[in-house]
Coordinates of C-alpha atoms and ligand atoms in Angstrom, one line a residue:
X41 CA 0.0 0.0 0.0
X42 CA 2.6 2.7 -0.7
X43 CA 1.9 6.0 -1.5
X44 CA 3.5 9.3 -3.0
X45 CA 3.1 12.7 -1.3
X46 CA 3.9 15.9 -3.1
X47 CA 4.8 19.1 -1.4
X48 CA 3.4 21.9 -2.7
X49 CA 5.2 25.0 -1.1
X50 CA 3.3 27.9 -2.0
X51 CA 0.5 29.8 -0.1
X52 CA -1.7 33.2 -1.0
X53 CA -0.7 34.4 2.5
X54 CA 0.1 33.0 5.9
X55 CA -1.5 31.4 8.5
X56 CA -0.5 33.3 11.7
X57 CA -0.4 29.7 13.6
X58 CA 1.6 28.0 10.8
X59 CA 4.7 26.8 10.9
X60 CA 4.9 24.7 7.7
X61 CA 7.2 25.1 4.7
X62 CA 5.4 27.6 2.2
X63 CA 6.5 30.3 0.5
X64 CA 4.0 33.7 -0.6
X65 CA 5.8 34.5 -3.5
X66 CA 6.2 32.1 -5.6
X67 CA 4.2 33.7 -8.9
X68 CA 7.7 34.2 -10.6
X69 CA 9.0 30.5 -10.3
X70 CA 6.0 28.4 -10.4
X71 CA 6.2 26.9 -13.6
X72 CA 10.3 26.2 -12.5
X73 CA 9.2 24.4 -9.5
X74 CA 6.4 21.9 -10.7
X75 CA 9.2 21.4 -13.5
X76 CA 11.6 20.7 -10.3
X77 CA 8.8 18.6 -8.4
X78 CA 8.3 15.9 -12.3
X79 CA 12.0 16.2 -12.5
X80 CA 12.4 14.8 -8.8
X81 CA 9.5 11.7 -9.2
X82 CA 11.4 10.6 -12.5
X83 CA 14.9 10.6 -10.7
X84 CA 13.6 8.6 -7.6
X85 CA 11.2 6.6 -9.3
X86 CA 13.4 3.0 -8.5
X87 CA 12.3 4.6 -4.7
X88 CA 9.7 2.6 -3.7
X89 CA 11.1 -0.5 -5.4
X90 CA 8.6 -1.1 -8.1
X91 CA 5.9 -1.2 -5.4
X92 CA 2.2 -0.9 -6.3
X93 CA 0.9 2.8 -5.5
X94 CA -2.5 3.0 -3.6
X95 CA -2.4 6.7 -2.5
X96 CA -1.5 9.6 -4.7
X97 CA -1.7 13.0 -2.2
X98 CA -1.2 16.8 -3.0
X99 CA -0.1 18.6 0.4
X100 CA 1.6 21.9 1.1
X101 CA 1.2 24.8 1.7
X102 CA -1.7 25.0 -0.6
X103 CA -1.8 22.8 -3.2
X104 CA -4.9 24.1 -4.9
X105 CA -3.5 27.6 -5.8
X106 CA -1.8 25.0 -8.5
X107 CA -4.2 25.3 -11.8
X108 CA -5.2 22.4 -13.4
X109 CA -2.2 22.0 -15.9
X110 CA 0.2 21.9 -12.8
X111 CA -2.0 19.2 -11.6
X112 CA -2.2 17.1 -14.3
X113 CA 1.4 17.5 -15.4
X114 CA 2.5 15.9 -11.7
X115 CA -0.4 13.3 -11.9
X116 CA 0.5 12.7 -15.2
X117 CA 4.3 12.3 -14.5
X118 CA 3.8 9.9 -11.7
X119 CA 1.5 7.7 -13.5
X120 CA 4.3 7.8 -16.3
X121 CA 6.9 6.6 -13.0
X122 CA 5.0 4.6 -11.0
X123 CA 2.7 1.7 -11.3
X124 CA -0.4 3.3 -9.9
X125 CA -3.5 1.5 -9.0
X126 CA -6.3 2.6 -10.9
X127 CA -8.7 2.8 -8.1
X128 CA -5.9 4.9 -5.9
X129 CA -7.1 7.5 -3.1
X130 CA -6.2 10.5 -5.1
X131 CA -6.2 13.7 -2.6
X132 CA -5.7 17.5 -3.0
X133 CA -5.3 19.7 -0.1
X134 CA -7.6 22.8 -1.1
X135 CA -8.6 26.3 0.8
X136 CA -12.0 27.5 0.3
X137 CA -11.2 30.6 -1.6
X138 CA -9.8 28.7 -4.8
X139 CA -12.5 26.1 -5.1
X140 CA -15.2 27.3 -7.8
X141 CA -17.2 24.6 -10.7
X142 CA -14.1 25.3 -13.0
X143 CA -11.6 23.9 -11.0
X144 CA -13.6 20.9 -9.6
X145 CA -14.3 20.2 -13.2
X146 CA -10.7 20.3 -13.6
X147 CA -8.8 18.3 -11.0
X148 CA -11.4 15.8 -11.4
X149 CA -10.4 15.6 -14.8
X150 CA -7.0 15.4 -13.9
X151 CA -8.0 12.2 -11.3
X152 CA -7.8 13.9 -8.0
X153 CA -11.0 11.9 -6.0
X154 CA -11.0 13.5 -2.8
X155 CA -10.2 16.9 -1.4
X156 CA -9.3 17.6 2.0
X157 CA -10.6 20.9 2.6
X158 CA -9.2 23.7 5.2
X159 CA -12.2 25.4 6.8
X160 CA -10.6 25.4 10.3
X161 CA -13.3 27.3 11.4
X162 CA -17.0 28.7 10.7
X163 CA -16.5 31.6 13.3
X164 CA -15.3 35.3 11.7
X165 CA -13.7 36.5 14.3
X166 CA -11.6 33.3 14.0
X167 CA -10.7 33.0 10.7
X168 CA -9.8 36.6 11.2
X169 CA -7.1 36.5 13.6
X170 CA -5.5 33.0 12.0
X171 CA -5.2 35.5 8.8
X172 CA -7.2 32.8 7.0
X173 CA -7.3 33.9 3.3
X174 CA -11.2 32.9 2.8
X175 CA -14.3 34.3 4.4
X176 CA -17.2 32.0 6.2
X177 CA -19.5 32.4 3.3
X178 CA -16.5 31.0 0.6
X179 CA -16.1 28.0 3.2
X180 CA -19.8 27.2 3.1
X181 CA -20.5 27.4 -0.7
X182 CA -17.0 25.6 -1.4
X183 CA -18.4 22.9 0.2
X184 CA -21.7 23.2 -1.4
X185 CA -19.9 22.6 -4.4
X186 CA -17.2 20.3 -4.1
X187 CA -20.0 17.5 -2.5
X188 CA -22.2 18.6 -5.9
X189 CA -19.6 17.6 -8.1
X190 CA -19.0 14.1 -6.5
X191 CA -15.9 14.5 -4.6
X192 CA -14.9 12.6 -1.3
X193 CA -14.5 15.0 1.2
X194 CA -12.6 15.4 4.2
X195 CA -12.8 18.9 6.4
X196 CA -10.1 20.1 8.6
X197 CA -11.5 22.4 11.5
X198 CA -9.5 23.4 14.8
X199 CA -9.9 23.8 18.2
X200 CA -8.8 24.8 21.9
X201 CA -8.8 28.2 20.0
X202 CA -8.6 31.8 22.3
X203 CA -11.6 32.7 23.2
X204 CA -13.8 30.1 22.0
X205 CA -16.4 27.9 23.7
X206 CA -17.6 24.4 24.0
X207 CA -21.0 25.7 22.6
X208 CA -19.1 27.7 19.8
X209 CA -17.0 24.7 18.7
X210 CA -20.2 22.6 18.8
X211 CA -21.8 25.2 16.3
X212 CA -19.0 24.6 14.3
X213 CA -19.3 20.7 14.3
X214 CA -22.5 21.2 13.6
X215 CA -21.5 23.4 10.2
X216 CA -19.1 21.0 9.4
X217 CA -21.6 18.2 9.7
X218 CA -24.4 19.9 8.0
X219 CA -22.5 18.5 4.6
X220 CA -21.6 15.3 6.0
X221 CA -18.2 15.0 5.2
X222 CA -16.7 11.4 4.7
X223 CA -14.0 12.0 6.7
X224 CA -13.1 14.8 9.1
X225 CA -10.0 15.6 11.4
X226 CA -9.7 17.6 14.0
X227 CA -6.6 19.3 15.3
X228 CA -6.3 21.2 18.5
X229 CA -4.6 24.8 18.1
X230 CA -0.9 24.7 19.5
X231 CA 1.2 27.7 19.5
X232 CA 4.3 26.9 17.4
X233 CA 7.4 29.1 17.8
X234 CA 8.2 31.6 14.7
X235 CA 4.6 31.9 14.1
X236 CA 2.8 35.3 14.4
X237 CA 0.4 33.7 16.6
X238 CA 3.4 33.3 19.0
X239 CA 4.2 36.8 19.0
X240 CA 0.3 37.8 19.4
X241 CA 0.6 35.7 22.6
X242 CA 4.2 36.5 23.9
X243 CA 3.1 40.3 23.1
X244 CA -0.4 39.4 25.2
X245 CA -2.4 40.5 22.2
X246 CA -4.2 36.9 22.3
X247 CA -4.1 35.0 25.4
X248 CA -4.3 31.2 24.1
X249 CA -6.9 28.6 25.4
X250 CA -5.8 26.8 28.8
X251 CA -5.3 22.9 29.3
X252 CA -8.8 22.0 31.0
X253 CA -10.4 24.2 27.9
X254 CA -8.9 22.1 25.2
X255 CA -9.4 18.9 26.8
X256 CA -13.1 19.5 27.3
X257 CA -13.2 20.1 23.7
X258 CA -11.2 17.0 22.7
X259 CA -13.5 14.7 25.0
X260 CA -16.4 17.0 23.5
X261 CA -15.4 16.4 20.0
X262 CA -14.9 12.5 20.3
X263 CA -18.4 11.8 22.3
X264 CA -20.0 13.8 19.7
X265 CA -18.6 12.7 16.8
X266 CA -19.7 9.4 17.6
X267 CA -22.7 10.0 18.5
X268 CA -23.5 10.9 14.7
X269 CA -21.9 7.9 13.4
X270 CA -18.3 9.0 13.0
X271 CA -15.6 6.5 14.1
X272 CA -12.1 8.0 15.7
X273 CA -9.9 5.7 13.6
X274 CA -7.0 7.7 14.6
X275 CA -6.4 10.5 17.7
X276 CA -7.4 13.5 15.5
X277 CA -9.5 12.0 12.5
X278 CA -12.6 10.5 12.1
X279 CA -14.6 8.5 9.1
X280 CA -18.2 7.5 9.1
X281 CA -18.6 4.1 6.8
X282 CA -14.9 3.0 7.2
X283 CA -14.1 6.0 4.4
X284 CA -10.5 6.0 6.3
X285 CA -8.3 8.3 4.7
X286 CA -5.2 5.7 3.1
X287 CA -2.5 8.2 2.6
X288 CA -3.0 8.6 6.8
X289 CA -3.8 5.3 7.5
X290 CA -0.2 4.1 5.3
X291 CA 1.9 6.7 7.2
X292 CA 0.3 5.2 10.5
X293 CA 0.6 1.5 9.5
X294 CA 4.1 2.4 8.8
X295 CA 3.7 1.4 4.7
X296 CA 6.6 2.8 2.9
X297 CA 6.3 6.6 1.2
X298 CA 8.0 8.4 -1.5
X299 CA 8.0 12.7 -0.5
X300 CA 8.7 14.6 -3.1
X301 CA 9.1 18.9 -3.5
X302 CA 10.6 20.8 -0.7
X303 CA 11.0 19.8 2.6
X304 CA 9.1 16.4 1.7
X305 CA 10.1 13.4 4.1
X306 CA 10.6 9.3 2.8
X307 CA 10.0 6.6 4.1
X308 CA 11.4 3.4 2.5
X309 CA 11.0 0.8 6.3
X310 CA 14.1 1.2 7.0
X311 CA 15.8 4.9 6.3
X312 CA 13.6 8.0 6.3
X313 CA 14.5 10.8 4.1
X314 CA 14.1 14.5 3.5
X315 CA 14.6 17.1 0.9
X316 CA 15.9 20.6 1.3
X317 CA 13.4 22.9 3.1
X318 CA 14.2 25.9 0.7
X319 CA 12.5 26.5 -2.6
X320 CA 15.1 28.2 -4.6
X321 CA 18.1 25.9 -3.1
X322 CA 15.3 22.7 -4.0
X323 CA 15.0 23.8 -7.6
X324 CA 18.7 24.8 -8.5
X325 CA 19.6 21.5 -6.9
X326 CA 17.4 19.3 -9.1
X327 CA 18.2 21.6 -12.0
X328 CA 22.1 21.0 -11.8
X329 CA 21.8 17.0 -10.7
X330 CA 22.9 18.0 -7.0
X331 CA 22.2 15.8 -3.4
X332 CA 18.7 17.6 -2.8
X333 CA 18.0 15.6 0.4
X334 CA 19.5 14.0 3.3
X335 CA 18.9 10.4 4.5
X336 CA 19.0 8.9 8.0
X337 CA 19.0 5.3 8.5
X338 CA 16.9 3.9 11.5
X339 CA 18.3 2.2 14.3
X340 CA 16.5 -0.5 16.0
X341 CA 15.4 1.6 18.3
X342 CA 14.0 4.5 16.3
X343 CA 11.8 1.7 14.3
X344 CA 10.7 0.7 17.7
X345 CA 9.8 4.4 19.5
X346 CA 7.8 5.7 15.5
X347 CA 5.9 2.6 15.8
X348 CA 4.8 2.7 18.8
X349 CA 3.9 6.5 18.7
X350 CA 2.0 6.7 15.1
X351 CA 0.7 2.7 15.5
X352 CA -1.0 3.4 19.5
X353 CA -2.8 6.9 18.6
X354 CA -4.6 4.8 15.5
X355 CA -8.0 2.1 15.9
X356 CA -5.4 -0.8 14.5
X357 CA -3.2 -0.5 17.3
X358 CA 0.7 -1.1 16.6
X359 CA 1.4 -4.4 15.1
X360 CA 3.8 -6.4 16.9
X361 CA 5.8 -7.7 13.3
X362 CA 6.8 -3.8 13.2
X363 CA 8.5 -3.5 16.3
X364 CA 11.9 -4.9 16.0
X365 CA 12.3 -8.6 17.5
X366 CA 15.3 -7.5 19.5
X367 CA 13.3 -5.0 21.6
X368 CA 9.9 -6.5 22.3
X369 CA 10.5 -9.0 24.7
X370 CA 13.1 -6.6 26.4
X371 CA 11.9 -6.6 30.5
X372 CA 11.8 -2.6 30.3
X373 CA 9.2 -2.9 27.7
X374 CA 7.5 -5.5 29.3
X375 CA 6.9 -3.9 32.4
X376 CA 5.8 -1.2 30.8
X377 CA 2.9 -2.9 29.0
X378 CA 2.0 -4.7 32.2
X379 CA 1.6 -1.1 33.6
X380 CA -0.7 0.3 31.3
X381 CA -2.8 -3.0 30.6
X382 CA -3.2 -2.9 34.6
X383 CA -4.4 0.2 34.6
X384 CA -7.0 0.1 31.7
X385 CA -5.1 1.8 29.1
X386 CA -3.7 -1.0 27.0
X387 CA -4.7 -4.3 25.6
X388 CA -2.4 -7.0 24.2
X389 CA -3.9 -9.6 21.5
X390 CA -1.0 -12.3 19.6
X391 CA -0.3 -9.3 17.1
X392 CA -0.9 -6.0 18.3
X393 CA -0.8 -3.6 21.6
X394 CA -3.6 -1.3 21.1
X395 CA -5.1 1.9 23.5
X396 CA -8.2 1.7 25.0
X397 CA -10.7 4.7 25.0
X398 CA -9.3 5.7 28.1
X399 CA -5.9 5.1 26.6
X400 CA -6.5 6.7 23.9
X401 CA -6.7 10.2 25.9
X402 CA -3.0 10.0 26.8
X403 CA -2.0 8.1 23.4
X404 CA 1.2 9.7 23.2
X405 CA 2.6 10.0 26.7
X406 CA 2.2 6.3 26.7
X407 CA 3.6 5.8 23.7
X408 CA 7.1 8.1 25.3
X409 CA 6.7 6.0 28.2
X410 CA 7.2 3.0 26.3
X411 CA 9.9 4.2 24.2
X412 CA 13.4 2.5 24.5
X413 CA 16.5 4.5 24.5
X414 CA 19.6 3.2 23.2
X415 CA 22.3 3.0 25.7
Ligands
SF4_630 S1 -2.8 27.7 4.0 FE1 -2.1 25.9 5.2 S2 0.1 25.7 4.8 FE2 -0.6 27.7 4.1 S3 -0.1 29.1 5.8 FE3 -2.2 28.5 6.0 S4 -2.2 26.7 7.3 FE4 -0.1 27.0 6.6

């Protein structure tokens, strides 16, 4: 079940919470980076050893300021690379403000199936001070739009945001929900460092949710969730009718993953790679046949600690054929498990260790507690 990711580094403007590789300037050297981004999937195409692909995914930044000859130019140089299967989870990321009936025409022409869409929120006054670049009323008919023209969708939204209520992020589940969404994930607002939102809040011009806030929300967000028929397959995501999203779901099963653009990460099952988190120093490297990433080769114990911490916060549980022979019967480990199955957080079958509900609250301070240090 592997799968290709594609980085797409370019935003209309930025998110004052974001801390993800993107650029806001990019007009001039668009055209030279998707070149950059086909040039990059031919030269690694032996990466995922002739393996089928199952999950095709556009991320970023903001993949849908791309138009629809970008899109099809990377689909189409992929399917030209890799052997894709035709019934593959093809994903874009996409704001509100660039969907219109053109371009769903168009990247369903060019085989995307599903978008993922970043609403974030349905409040003003939030999307406001996040410096979102679309307004409530885009977000609403966007998704009016993209479910009329057949499209699996998944909605991002966020919460734990200042100044912002149980009751007002249950009126925004209850936006979200209005269009029934396949899938839907759910992240809780954390202030990263270099972000504007951290200077807002170091500067006291936003004072940021407290701990007991966003935890109500979280428990909040799971009960009810359920309660309309949407399953918590993973800490932060949620499907209704097992529409699980398989670009996540192969990054938490550990299944291998080609990255390519800037600042894309690889995974092959045993080394994990990433490219160069700078656009011009990305493209002039591809251009001139240069190293354009760097790779890391996994000790036995970093297999062991990333299975453990993307396998326990998922439905499936971490399987015990990915954790590394030497290390699973160690008595440190051992003990460990004992601890939390004791205490109602954990349950052991032959193949897997997997979190209860109540586990599933503290997913990954169990999963650190577990972890295994090399000496
Ligand atoms: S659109 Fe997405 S990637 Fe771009 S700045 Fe906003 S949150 Fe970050």
């Amino acid at each position: 079940m592997a799968g290709i990711y594609i980085h797409i580094p370019f935003c209309k403007q930025a998110c004052s919470y974001c801390d993800f590789h993107f650029s806001t300037s990019f007009e001039k050297y668009r055209t030279r980076m998707v070149k950059a981004i086909c040039k990059e999937i031919e030269v690694r195409k032996s990466y995922l050893k002739a393996e089928e692909i199952f999950s095709i995914y556009f991320g970023g930044g903001t993949p849908s300021v791309l138009n629809a000859e970008e899109i099809r130019q990377l689909v189409d140089s992929i399917l030209s690379n890799f052997k894709v299967n035709p019934k593959s989870e093809i994903t874009l990321e996409a704001n509100p403000d660039d969907i219109n009936a053109e371009r769903l025409e168009d990247w369903k022409k060019a085989g995307v199936n599903r978008l993922s869409i970043g609403v974030q929120s349905f409040r003003k006054q939030d999307l406001d001070w996040m410096n979102r670049a679309h307004t409530v009323e885009e977000a609403k008919s966007a998704l009016r739009l993209a479910a009329n023209y057949g499209f699996e969708l998944s909605i991002d939204v966020i919460y734990g945001l200042p100044n912002f209520t149980l009751e007002d992020f249950k009126n925004n589940l209850d936006q979200v929900l209005h269009f029934s969404p396949a899938h839907l994930s759910a992240y809780c607002l954390t202030v990263e460092e270099n972000t504007a939102l951290h200077k807002a809040v170091e500067q006291g011009k936003i004072v940021p949710a407290n701990n007991e806030a966003q935890s109500e929300q979280f428990d909040f967000l799971v009960a009810y969730l359920q309660a309309k028929g949407y399953e918590q397959y993973e800490i932060s995501n949620f499907a209704r009718e097992e529409k699980y999203a398989v670009h996540n779901s192969n990054y938490w099963k550990g299944e291998k993953y080609l990255g390519v653009g800037p600042s894309a990460h690889s995974f092959d099952g045993y080394t994990r790679s990433w490219n160069i988190a700078n656009n011009a120093k990305y493209m002039k490297a591809i251009e001139n046949q240069e190293d354009f990433y760097e790779v890391e080769e996994l000790s036995i114990y970093d297999q062991f600690n990333e299975a453990l911490l993307v396998g326990l916060r998922t439905k499936w549980g971490v399987a015990k054929h990915r954790l590394p022979k030497e290390l699973l019967n160690t008595e440190e480990f051992r003990q460990g498990i004992e601890e939390f199955k004791a205490e109602g957080y954990l349950l052991e079958t032959e193949e897997v260790f997997l979190l209860t509900q109540k586990g599933r609250l503290k997913a990954d301070g169990i999963a650190s507690d577990l972890f295994i240090l090399a000496d």
